[in-house]
Amino acid sequence: MQNKKIVDWVNASVGRLNPYQPGRPIEEVAREIGLAPEQVCKLASNENALGVSPLAVEAMRRHAEDMHLYPDGSAHYLRRKVAGEFGVEPGQVVFGAGSNELLEFIGHCFMGPGRSIVVSQYAFVIYKLLALMFGSEIVETPAVELGHDLDAMAAAVRPDTRVVFVCNPNNPTGTFLREREIAAFVEKIPSDVLIVFDEAYAEIALEPMPDTRQRVLERDNCLMLRTFSKAYGLAGLRIGFGIGSPDLIAALEKPRQPFNTNRMAQEAAVAALDDRDFLTRTRELCLQSRAYFEEQFKKMELPCVRTAGNFILVQTGDGAKIAKQLSDRGVIVRPVVPYGLPEHIRITFGTMEENQRVIAELRQMLN
Ligand SMILES: *Cc1c(COP(=O)(O)O)cnc(C)c1O
């Protein structure tokens, strides 16, 4: 007779994980503070302030009655559409349930004991979570002005390094890297080290994006990750894609479950890719929002760094407390304590009305 329980047998690599803490759902906060969900505004997960691409909504309505059918596991139409957009072969694209799932495929393929990854301090935290889960060692280089120090990252690559993550623009800091810096960086990375360009905000980036597409065509150790969650407003559908060399993509396809991306997501994504107008409007609102927040924070003497994403990181002091106080007032923002930034909060750009609301609340609280 033994007293061991099944949970005592959870793999150690999993047992020691601290789950990712997402932005709190609107309904949860509304229930807690006794407001109607419509009165709560969520500026915590970098979702699109304009909602869903209207072309995607139309496509979803059209296809609602096909949902008894399994999706096409190979995402044939979406694959052709994305390949066409980027001028690559269909075999150079892989789809995931959000780009987060693609990050997991990278883990399955390239992480494990005896292998390391290189990340920047304050980079998107999922990279480190995956490394822990797969047993890879994490080599983290200090940030410079909250952004990636590419020279330090290149210098940190060891013989056992298999993946280097470049998050551009970076979440949660909003910092960005330019073509010239990236071009110099890739020259220094050995050809048997994968460079992942996580470009979740590329389509609406507020600063010029480097030419990652060209890089991926020229080098077989580069992977570009994109998502429909942010620019196209499809976060709830979970769909993203990666573009790389045919061999690399073939490897990343192996750990993929047969129906990982769903039928509704594939249909919506095909339609969303044609929604130039939605991207333009989204980007313009983000530019307007950035100008507004920068001006307000300057007046309030709250330090912030320039962002290229649809969110801004601001130093308010005691981020956890400020975030809690804001959510008590019906505005959900993101504390970034798990990133080692206890003094900051991250605010997603909302509509101008929502932006004004969060500033008004902050002003009241900080006075
Ligand atoms: C939002 C985000 C993602 C992933 O989003 P998915 O919804 O999983 O596609 C990936 N990387 C960064 C940096 C992000 O901000």
GROMACS .gro file of C-alpha atoms and ligand atoms in nm:
model
  382
    1MET     CA    1   0.000   0.000   0.000
    2GLN     CA    2   0.139   0.336  -0.090
    3ASN     CA    3   0.008   0.686  -0.044
    4LYS     CA    4   0.131   0.835  -0.363
    5LYS     CA    5  -0.130   1.017  -0.568
    6ILE     CA    6  -0.144   1.047  -0.942
    7VAL     CA    7  -0.055   1.415  -0.926
    8ASP     CA    8   0.273   1.323  -0.757
    9TRP     CA    9   0.372   1.181  -1.092
   10VAL     CA   10   0.327   1.500  -1.296
   11ASN     CA   11   0.643   1.537  -1.502
   12ALA     CA   12   0.881   1.765  -1.313
   13SER     CA   13   0.923   1.989  -1.618
   14VAL     CA   14   0.548   2.054  -1.613
   15GLY     CA   15   0.504   2.059  -1.237
   16ARG     CA   16   0.737   2.352  -1.191
   17LEU     CA   17   0.563   2.571  -1.450
   18ASN     CA   18   0.378   2.882  -1.350
   19PRO     CA   19   0.092   2.915  -1.596
   20TYR     CA   20   0.083   3.226  -1.816
   21GLN     CA   21  -0.141   3.491  -1.664
   22PRO     CA   22  -0.368   3.629  -1.932
   23GLY     CA   23  -0.562   3.956  -1.912
   24ARG     CA   24  -0.873   3.914  -1.699
   25PRO     CA   25  -1.197   3.848  -1.891
   26ILE     CA   26  -1.453   4.131  -1.901
   27GLU     CA   27  -1.728   3.910  -1.755
   28GLU     CA   28  -1.515   3.811  -1.457
   29VAL     CA   29  -1.432   4.171  -1.363
   30ALA     CA   30  -1.792   4.282  -1.425
   31ARG     CA   31  -1.923   4.013  -1.188
   32GLU     CA   32  -1.668   4.103  -0.925
   33ILE     CA   33  -1.741   4.476  -0.914
   34GLY     CA   34  -2.112   4.450  -0.991
   35LEU     CA   35  -2.114   4.633  -1.324
   36ALA     CA   36  -2.273   4.527  -1.651
   37PRO     CA   37  -2.015   4.380  -1.892
   38GLU     CA   38  -2.080   4.674  -2.130
   39GLN     CA   39  -1.954   4.912  -1.864
   40VAL     CA   40  -1.621   4.735  -1.830
   41CYS     CA   41  -1.348   4.811  -2.080
   42LYS     CA   42  -1.068   4.568  -2.144
   43LEU     CA   43  -0.735   4.711  -2.248
   44ALA     CA   44  -0.535   4.415  -2.130
   45SER     CA   45  -0.468   4.166  -2.409
   46ASN     CA   46  -0.371   4.376  -2.712
   47GLU     CA   47  -0.697   4.291  -2.883
   48ASN     CA   48  -0.818   4.505  -3.172
   49ALA     CA   49  -1.006   4.816  -3.054
   50LEU     CA   50  -1.218   4.813  -3.369
   51GLY     CA   51  -1.338   4.459  -3.309
   52VAL     CA   52  -1.337   4.196  -3.583
   53SER     CA   53  -1.257   4.256  -3.950
   54PRO     CA   54  -1.601   4.306  -4.110
   55LEU     CA   55  -1.505   4.088  -4.406
   56ALA     CA   56  -1.421   3.809  -4.161
   57VAL     CA   57  -1.759   3.849  -3.990
   58GLU     CA   58  -1.937   3.812  -4.323
   59ALA     CA   59  -1.738   3.498  -4.403
   60MET     CA   60  -1.820   3.346  -4.064
   61ARG     CA   61  -2.192   3.412  -4.114
   62ARG     CA   62  -2.176   3.252  -4.457
   63HIS     CA   63  -2.004   2.942  -4.325
   64ALA     CA   64  -2.180   2.890  -3.991
   65GLU     CA   65  -2.378   2.597  -4.126
   66ASP     CA   66  -2.071   2.406  -4.241
   67MET     CA   67  -1.941   2.366  -3.890
   68HIS     CA   68  -2.046   2.001  -3.853
   69LEU     CA   69  -1.757   1.925  -4.086
   70TYR     CA   70  -1.402   1.885  -3.968
   71PRO     CA   71  -1.169   2.153  -4.097
   72ASP     CA   72  -0.928   2.089  -4.379
   73GLY     CA   73  -0.624   1.991  -4.176
   74SER     CA   74  -0.389   2.127  -4.438
   75ALA     CA   75  -0.581   2.457  -4.458
   76HIS     CA   76  -0.560   2.438  -4.836
   77TYR     CA   77  -0.730   2.765  -4.930
   78LEU     CA   78  -0.582   2.970  -4.652
   79ARG     CA   79  -0.239   2.825  -4.729
   80ARG     CA   80  -0.264   2.925  -5.094
   81LYS     CA   81  -0.391   3.266  -4.999
   82VAL     CA   82  -0.111   3.336  -4.749
   83ALA     CA   83   0.152   3.194  -4.985
   84GLY     CA   84   0.021   3.420  -5.260
   85GLU     CA   85   0.025   3.726  -5.036
   86PHE     CA   86   0.386   3.669  -4.940
   87GLY     CA   87   0.509   3.531  -5.271
   88VAL     CA   88   0.625   3.200  -5.124
   89GLU     CA   89   0.542   2.836  -5.200
   90PRO     CA   90   0.243   2.681  -5.019
   91GLY     CA   91   0.492   2.440  -4.857
   92GLN     CA   92   0.659   2.731  -4.685
   93VAL     CA   93   0.362   2.808  -4.460
   94VAL     CA   94   0.252   2.636  -4.139
   95PHE     CA   95  -0.063   2.721  -3.941
   96GLY     CA   96  -0.123   2.709  -3.569
   97ALA     CA   97  -0.404   2.771  -3.323
   98GLY     CA   98  -0.263   3.117  -3.269
   99SER     CA   99   0.105   3.181  -3.316
  100ASN     CA  100   0.137   3.050  -2.962
  101GLU     CA  101   0.083   2.700  -3.093
  102LEU     CA  102   0.355   2.758  -3.351
  103LEU     CA  103   0.590   2.850  -3.067
  104GLU     CA  104   0.505   2.514  -2.916
  105PHE     CA  105   0.595   2.338  -3.242
  106ILE     CA  106   0.932   2.512  -3.221
  107GLY     CA  107   0.965   2.367  -2.872
  108HIS     CA  108   0.883   2.016  -2.992
  109CYS     CA  109   1.135   2.042  -3.274
  110PHE     CA  110   1.424   2.230  -3.120
  111MET     CA  111   1.408   2.246  -2.741
  112GLY     CA  112   1.511   1.988  -2.486
  113PRO     CA  113   1.774   1.900  -2.225
  114GLY     CA  114   2.124   1.988  -2.343
  115ARG     CA  115   1.992   2.263  -2.569
  116SER     CA  116   1.954   2.631  -2.491
  117ILE     CA  117   1.754   2.926  -2.618
  118VAL     CA  118   1.856   3.292  -2.623
  119VAL     CA  119   1.601   3.557  -2.533
  120SER     CA  120   1.610   3.919  -2.430
  121GLN     CA  121   1.508   4.040  -2.088
  122TYR     CA  122   1.146   4.166  -2.106
  123ALA     CA  123   1.075   3.966  -2.423
  124PHE     CA  124   0.739   3.791  -2.465
  125VAL     CA  125   0.734   3.548  -2.174
  126ILE     CA  126   0.600   3.243  -2.358
  127TYR     CA  127   0.948   3.166  -2.499
  128LYS     CA  128   1.083   3.107  -2.150
  129LEU     CA  129   0.776   2.911  -2.045
  130LEU     CA  130   0.826   2.674  -2.336
  131ALA     CA  131   1.195   2.635  -2.267
  132LEU     CA  132   1.115   2.537  -1.908
  133MET     CA  133   0.851   2.295  -2.027
  134PHE     CA  134   1.081   2.126  -2.276
  135GLY     CA  135   1.385   2.133  -2.047
  136SER     CA  136   1.597   2.378  -2.246
  137GLU     CA  137   1.829   2.614  -2.069
  138ILE     CA  138   1.742   2.982  -2.096
  139VAL     CA  139   2.013   3.236  -2.177
  140GLU     CA  140   1.871   3.581  -2.115
  141THR     CA  141   2.054   3.898  -2.217
  142PRO     CA  142   1.994   4.231  -2.041
  143ALA     CA  143   1.764   4.474  -2.217
  144VAL     CA  144   1.877   4.817  -2.332
  145GLU     CA  145   1.612   5.082  -2.275
  146LEU     CA  146   1.365   4.794  -2.231
  147GLY     CA  147   1.441   4.663  -2.582
  148HIS     CA  148   1.644   4.375  -2.728
  149ASP     CA  149   2.022   4.420  -2.731
  150LEU     CA  150   2.094   4.228  -3.050
  151ASP     CA  151   2.472   4.245  -3.009
  152ALA     CA  152   2.446   4.091  -2.665
  153MET     CA  153   2.205   3.829  -2.795
  154ALA     CA  154   2.438   3.730  -3.079
  155ALA     CA  155   2.729   3.712  -2.836
  156ALA     CA  156   2.526   3.495  -2.599
  157VAL     CA  157   2.472   3.219  -2.856
  158ARG     CA  158   2.648   2.903  -2.737
  159PRO     CA  159   2.730   2.579  -2.916
  160ASP     CA  160   2.418   2.423  -2.759
  161THR     CA  161   2.190   2.713  -2.859
  162ARG     CA  162   1.921   2.603  -3.100
  163VAL     CA  163   1.674   2.893  -3.098
  164VAL     CA  164   1.705   3.272  -3.070
  165PHE     CA  165   1.381   3.466  -3.028
  166VAL     CA  166   1.344   3.815  -3.172
  167CYS     CA  167   1.013   3.969  -3.077
  168ASN     CA  168   0.946   4.271  -3.297
  169PRO     CA  169   0.766   4.484  -3.194
  170ASN     CA  170   0.818   4.332  -2.851
  171ASN     CA  171   0.529   4.259  -2.620
  172PRO     CA  172   0.500   4.397  -2.347
  173THR     CA  173   0.748   4.681  -2.400
  174GLY     CA  174   0.647   4.793  -2.752
  175THR     CA  175   1.015   4.836  -2.844
  176PHE     CA  176   1.111   4.770  -3.205
  177LEU     CA  177   1.410   4.679  -3.419
  178ARG     CA  178   1.500   4.822  -3.756
  179GLU     CA  179   1.613   4.657  -4.079
  180ARG     CA  180   1.974   4.766  -4.040
  181GLU     CA  181   2.007   4.621  -3.689
  182ILE     CA  182   1.840   4.293  -3.783
  183ALA     CA  183   2.051   4.258  -4.099
  184ALA     CA  184   2.371   4.287  -3.896
  185PHE     CA  185   2.235   4.046  -3.635
  186VAL     CA  186   2.147   3.758  -3.867
  187GLU     CA  187   2.499   3.765  -4.013
  188LYS     CA  188   2.634   3.677  -3.669
  189ILE     CA  189   2.405   3.383  -3.600
  190PRO     CA  190   2.532   3.036  -3.699
  191SER     CA  191   2.334   2.862  -3.972
  192ASP     CA  192   2.231   2.578  -3.739
  193VAL     CA  193   2.058   2.815  -3.495
  194LEU     CA  194   1.696   2.902  -3.563
  195ILE     CA  195   1.609   3.273  -3.552
  196VAL     CA  196   1.240   3.320  -3.476
  197PHE     CA  197   1.098   3.657  -3.575
  198ASP     CA  198   0.780   3.688  -3.374
  199GLU     CA  199   0.595   3.966  -3.555
  200ALA     CA  200   0.250   3.956  -3.400
  201TYR     CA  201   0.190   4.326  -3.471
  202ALA     CA  202   0.357   4.356  -3.811
  203GLU     CA  203   0.051   4.449  -4.017
  204ILE     CA  204  -0.028   4.745  -3.795
  205ALA     CA  205   0.323   4.827  -3.673
  206LEU     CA  206   0.369   5.196  -3.604
  207GLU     CA  207   0.733   5.191  -3.715
  208PRO     CA  208   0.887   5.046  -4.033
  209MET     CA  209   0.915   4.667  -4.020
  210PRO     CA  210   1.234   4.493  -4.136
  211ASP     CA  211   1.213   4.280  -4.449
  212THR     CA  212   1.170   3.947  -4.274
  213ARG     CA  213   1.005   3.791  -4.577
  214GLN     CA  214   1.322   3.839  -4.782
  215ARG     CA  215   1.530   3.706  -4.496
  216VAL     CA  216   1.322   3.391  -4.475
  217LEU     CA  217   1.361   3.337  -4.849
  218GLU     CA  218   1.738   3.377  -4.832
  219ARG     CA  219   1.814   3.177  -4.518
  220ASP     CA  220   1.683   2.845  -4.402
  221ASN     CA  221   1.741   2.922  -4.032
  222CYS     CA  222   1.488   3.205  -4.017
  223LEU     CA  223   1.120   3.173  -3.930
  224MET     CA  224   0.863   3.450  -3.945
  225LEU     CA  225   0.560   3.421  -3.716
  226ARG     CA  226   0.241   3.614  -3.777
  227THR     CA  227  -0.105   3.604  -3.624
  228PHE     CA  228  -0.461   3.698  -3.710
  229SER     CA  229  -0.525   3.783  -3.344
  230LYS     CA  230  -0.413   4.144  -3.335
  231ALA     CA  231  -0.431   4.332  -3.667
  232TYR     CA  232  -0.731   4.140  -3.800
  233GLY     CA  233  -0.917   4.118  -3.469
  234LEU     CA  234  -0.951   3.739  -3.468
  235ALA     CA  235  -0.798   3.658  -3.127
  236GLY     CA  236  -1.101   3.451  -3.029
  237LEU     CA  237  -1.057   3.219  -3.326
  238ARG     CA  238  -0.696   3.124  -3.252
  239ILE     CA  239  -0.513   3.128  -3.582
  240GLY     CA  240  -0.162   3.227  -3.681
  241PHE     CA  241   0.102   3.117  -3.929
  242GLY     CA  242   0.473   3.075  -3.980
  243ILE     CA  243   0.675   3.120  -4.300
  244GLY     CA  244   1.013   2.959  -4.350
  245SER     CA  245   1.215   2.732  -4.577
  246PRO     CA  246   1.033   2.420  -4.702
  247ASP     CA  247   1.253   2.191  -4.488
  248LEU     CA  248   1.198   2.392  -4.174
  249ILE     CA  249   0.823   2.410  -4.232
  250ALA     CA  250   0.809   2.035  -4.299
  251ALA     CA  251   0.973   1.976  -3.959
  252LEU     CA  252   0.734   2.214  -3.781
  253GLU     CA  253   0.437   2.036  -3.941
  254LYS     CA  254   0.529   1.709  -3.770
  255PRO     CA  255   0.412   1.784  -3.415
  256ARG     CA  256   0.094   1.947  -3.549
  257GLN     CA  257  -0.234   1.773  -3.461
  258PRO     CA  258  -0.443   1.694  -3.770
  259PHE     CA  259  -0.718   1.952  -3.704
  260ASN     CA  260  -0.530   2.212  -3.504
  261THR     CA  261  -0.683   2.513  -3.677
  262ASN     CA  262  -1.060   2.520  -3.696
  263ARG     CA  263  -1.286   2.561  -3.995
  264MET     CA  264  -1.434   2.892  -3.881
  265ALA     CA  265  -1.089   3.038  -3.823
  266GLN     CA  266  -0.967   2.932  -4.166
  267GLU     CA  267  -1.269   3.087  -4.339
  268ALA     CA  268  -1.244   3.409  -4.139
  269ALA     CA  269  -0.871   3.437  -4.199
  270VAL     CA  270  -0.905   3.398  -4.578
  271ALA     CA  271  -1.155   3.683  -4.581
  272ALA     CA  272  -0.961   3.899  -4.336
  273LEU     CA  273  -0.654   3.898  -4.558
  274ASP     CA  274  -0.851   4.103  -4.811
  275ASP     CA  275  -0.960   4.357  -4.553
  276ARG     CA  276  -0.705   4.631  -4.627
  277ASP     CA  277  -0.950   4.892  -4.511
  278PHE     CA  278  -0.972   4.735  -4.166
  279LEU     CA  279  -0.593   4.726  -4.133
  280THR     CA  280  -0.568   5.090  -4.237
  281ARG     CA  281  -0.832   5.199  -3.988
  282THR     CA  282  -0.674   4.993  -3.712
  283ARG     CA  283  -0.331   5.136  -3.773
  284GLU     CA  284  -0.459   5.491  -3.789
  285LEU     CA  285  -0.640   5.451  -3.459
  286CYS     CA  286  -0.321   5.310  -3.305
  287LEU     CA  287  -0.120   5.609  -3.428
  288GLN     CA  288  -0.377   5.845  -3.285
  289SER     CA  289  -0.380   5.650  -2.959
  290ARG     CA  290  -0.002   5.654  -2.929
  291ALA     CA  291   0.009   6.028  -2.979
  292TYR     CA  292  -0.265   6.072  -2.720
  293PHE     CA  293  -0.106   5.851  -2.454
  294GLU     CA  294   0.241   5.996  -2.507
  295GLU     CA  295   0.106   6.346  -2.463
  296GLN     CA  296  -0.095   6.256  -2.154
  297PHE     CA  297   0.188   6.064  -1.987
  298LYS     CA  298   0.420   6.356  -2.052
  299LYS     CA  299   0.177   6.589  -1.876
  300MET     CA  300   0.142   6.341  -1.591
  301GLU     CA  301   0.519   6.292  -1.577
  302LEU     CA  302   0.489   5.915  -1.619
  303PRO     CA  303   0.782   5.765  -1.813
  304CYS     CA  304   0.701   5.552  -2.118
  305VAL     CA  305   0.904   5.416  -2.407
  306ARG     CA  306   0.806   5.458  -2.772
  307THR     CA  307   0.588   5.171  -2.888
  308ALA     CA  308   0.539   5.024  -3.233
  309GLY     CA  309   0.249   4.803  -3.122
  310ASN     CA  310  -0.117   4.856  -3.031
  311PHE     CA  311  -0.027   4.901  -2.663
  312ILE     CA  312   0.196   5.110  -2.445
  313LEU     CA  313   0.404   5.034  -2.136
  314VAL     CA  314   0.402   5.309  -1.877
  315GLN     CA  315   0.580   5.347  -1.546
  316THR     CA  316   0.314   5.428  -1.289
  317GLY     CA  317   0.481   5.282  -0.980
  318ASP     CA  318   0.334   4.970  -0.815
  319GLY     CA  319   0.182   4.822  -1.129
  320ALA     CA  320  -0.006   4.544  -0.950
  321LYS     CA  321  -0.181   4.793  -0.724
  322ILE     CA  322  -0.261   5.037  -1.004
  323ALA     CA  323  -0.399   4.757  -1.221
  324LYS     CA  324  -0.617   4.638  -0.934
  325GLN     CA  325  -0.747   4.988  -0.865
  326LEU     CA  326  -0.823   5.037  -1.233
  327SER     CA  327  -1.011   4.709  -1.256
  328ASP     CA  328  -1.216   4.811  -0.951
  329ARG     CA  329  -1.317   5.108  -1.165
  330GLY     CA  330  -1.404   4.888  -1.460
  331VAL     CA  331  -1.088   4.931  -1.667
  332ILE     CA  332  -0.878   4.619  -1.715
  333VAL     CA  333  -0.509   4.675  -1.792
  334ARG     CA  334  -0.214   4.444  -1.757
  335PRO     CA  335   0.031   4.442  -1.469
  336VAL     CA  336   0.368   4.316  -1.591
  337VAL     CA  337   0.511   4.188  -1.264
  338PRO     CA  338   0.587   3.842  -1.413
  339TYR     CA  339   0.817   4.021  -1.659
  340GLY     CA  340   1.020   4.173  -1.379
  341LEU     CA  341   0.857   4.512  -1.436
  342PRO     CA  342   0.677   4.575  -1.105
  343GLU     CA  343   0.659   4.951  -1.160
  344HIS     CA  344   0.485   4.940  -1.498
  345ILE     CA  345   0.148   4.861  -1.649
  346ARG     CA  346   0.072   4.777  -2.010
  347ILE     CA  347  -0.230   4.947  -2.164
  348THR     CA  348  -0.376   4.822  -2.491
  349PHE     CA  349  -0.493   5.097  -2.722
  350GLY     CA  350  -0.872   5.117  -2.720
  351THR     CA  351  -1.114   5.344  -2.899
  352MET     CA  352  -1.037   5.710  -2.827
  353GLU     CA  353  -1.325   5.706  -2.582
  354GLU     CA  354  -1.173   5.412  -2.394
  355ASN     CA  355  -0.831   5.576  -2.404
  356GLN     CA  356  -0.974   5.890  -2.248
  357ARG     CA  357  -1.147   5.683  -1.983
  358VAL     CA  358  -0.832   5.507  -1.870
  359ILE     CA  359  -0.642   5.837  -1.858
  360ALA     CA  360  -0.921   6.003  -1.659
  361GLU     CA  361  -0.923   5.716  -1.408
  362LEU     CA  362  -0.544   5.718  -1.380
  363ARG     CA  363  -0.540   6.093  -1.320
  364GLN     CA  364  -0.794   6.061  -1.042
  365MET     CA  365  -0.610   5.775  -0.879
  366LEU     CA  366  -0.265   5.931  -0.895
  367ASN     CA  367  -0.375   6.269  -0.762
  368LIG     C1  368  -0.029   3.820  -2.901
  368LIG     C2  369   0.108   3.768  -2.928
  368LIG     C3  370   0.132   3.641  -2.982
  368LIG     C4  371   0.036   3.534  -3.007
  368LIG     O1  372  -0.086   3.549  -3.027
  368LIG     P1  373  -0.179   3.433  -3.079
  368LIG     O2  374  -0.313   3.483  -3.040
  368LIG     O3  375  -0.141   3.306  -3.012
  368LIG     O4  376  -0.158   3.427  -3.226
  368LIG     C5  377   0.261   3.601  -3.009
  368LIG     N1  378   0.362   3.681  -2.985
  368LIG     C6  379   0.345   3.803  -2.935
  368LIG     C7  380   0.462   3.886  -2.913
  368LIG     C8  381   0.218   3.850  -2.904
  368LIG     O5  382   0.205   3.970  -2.850
   0.00000   0.00000   0.00000
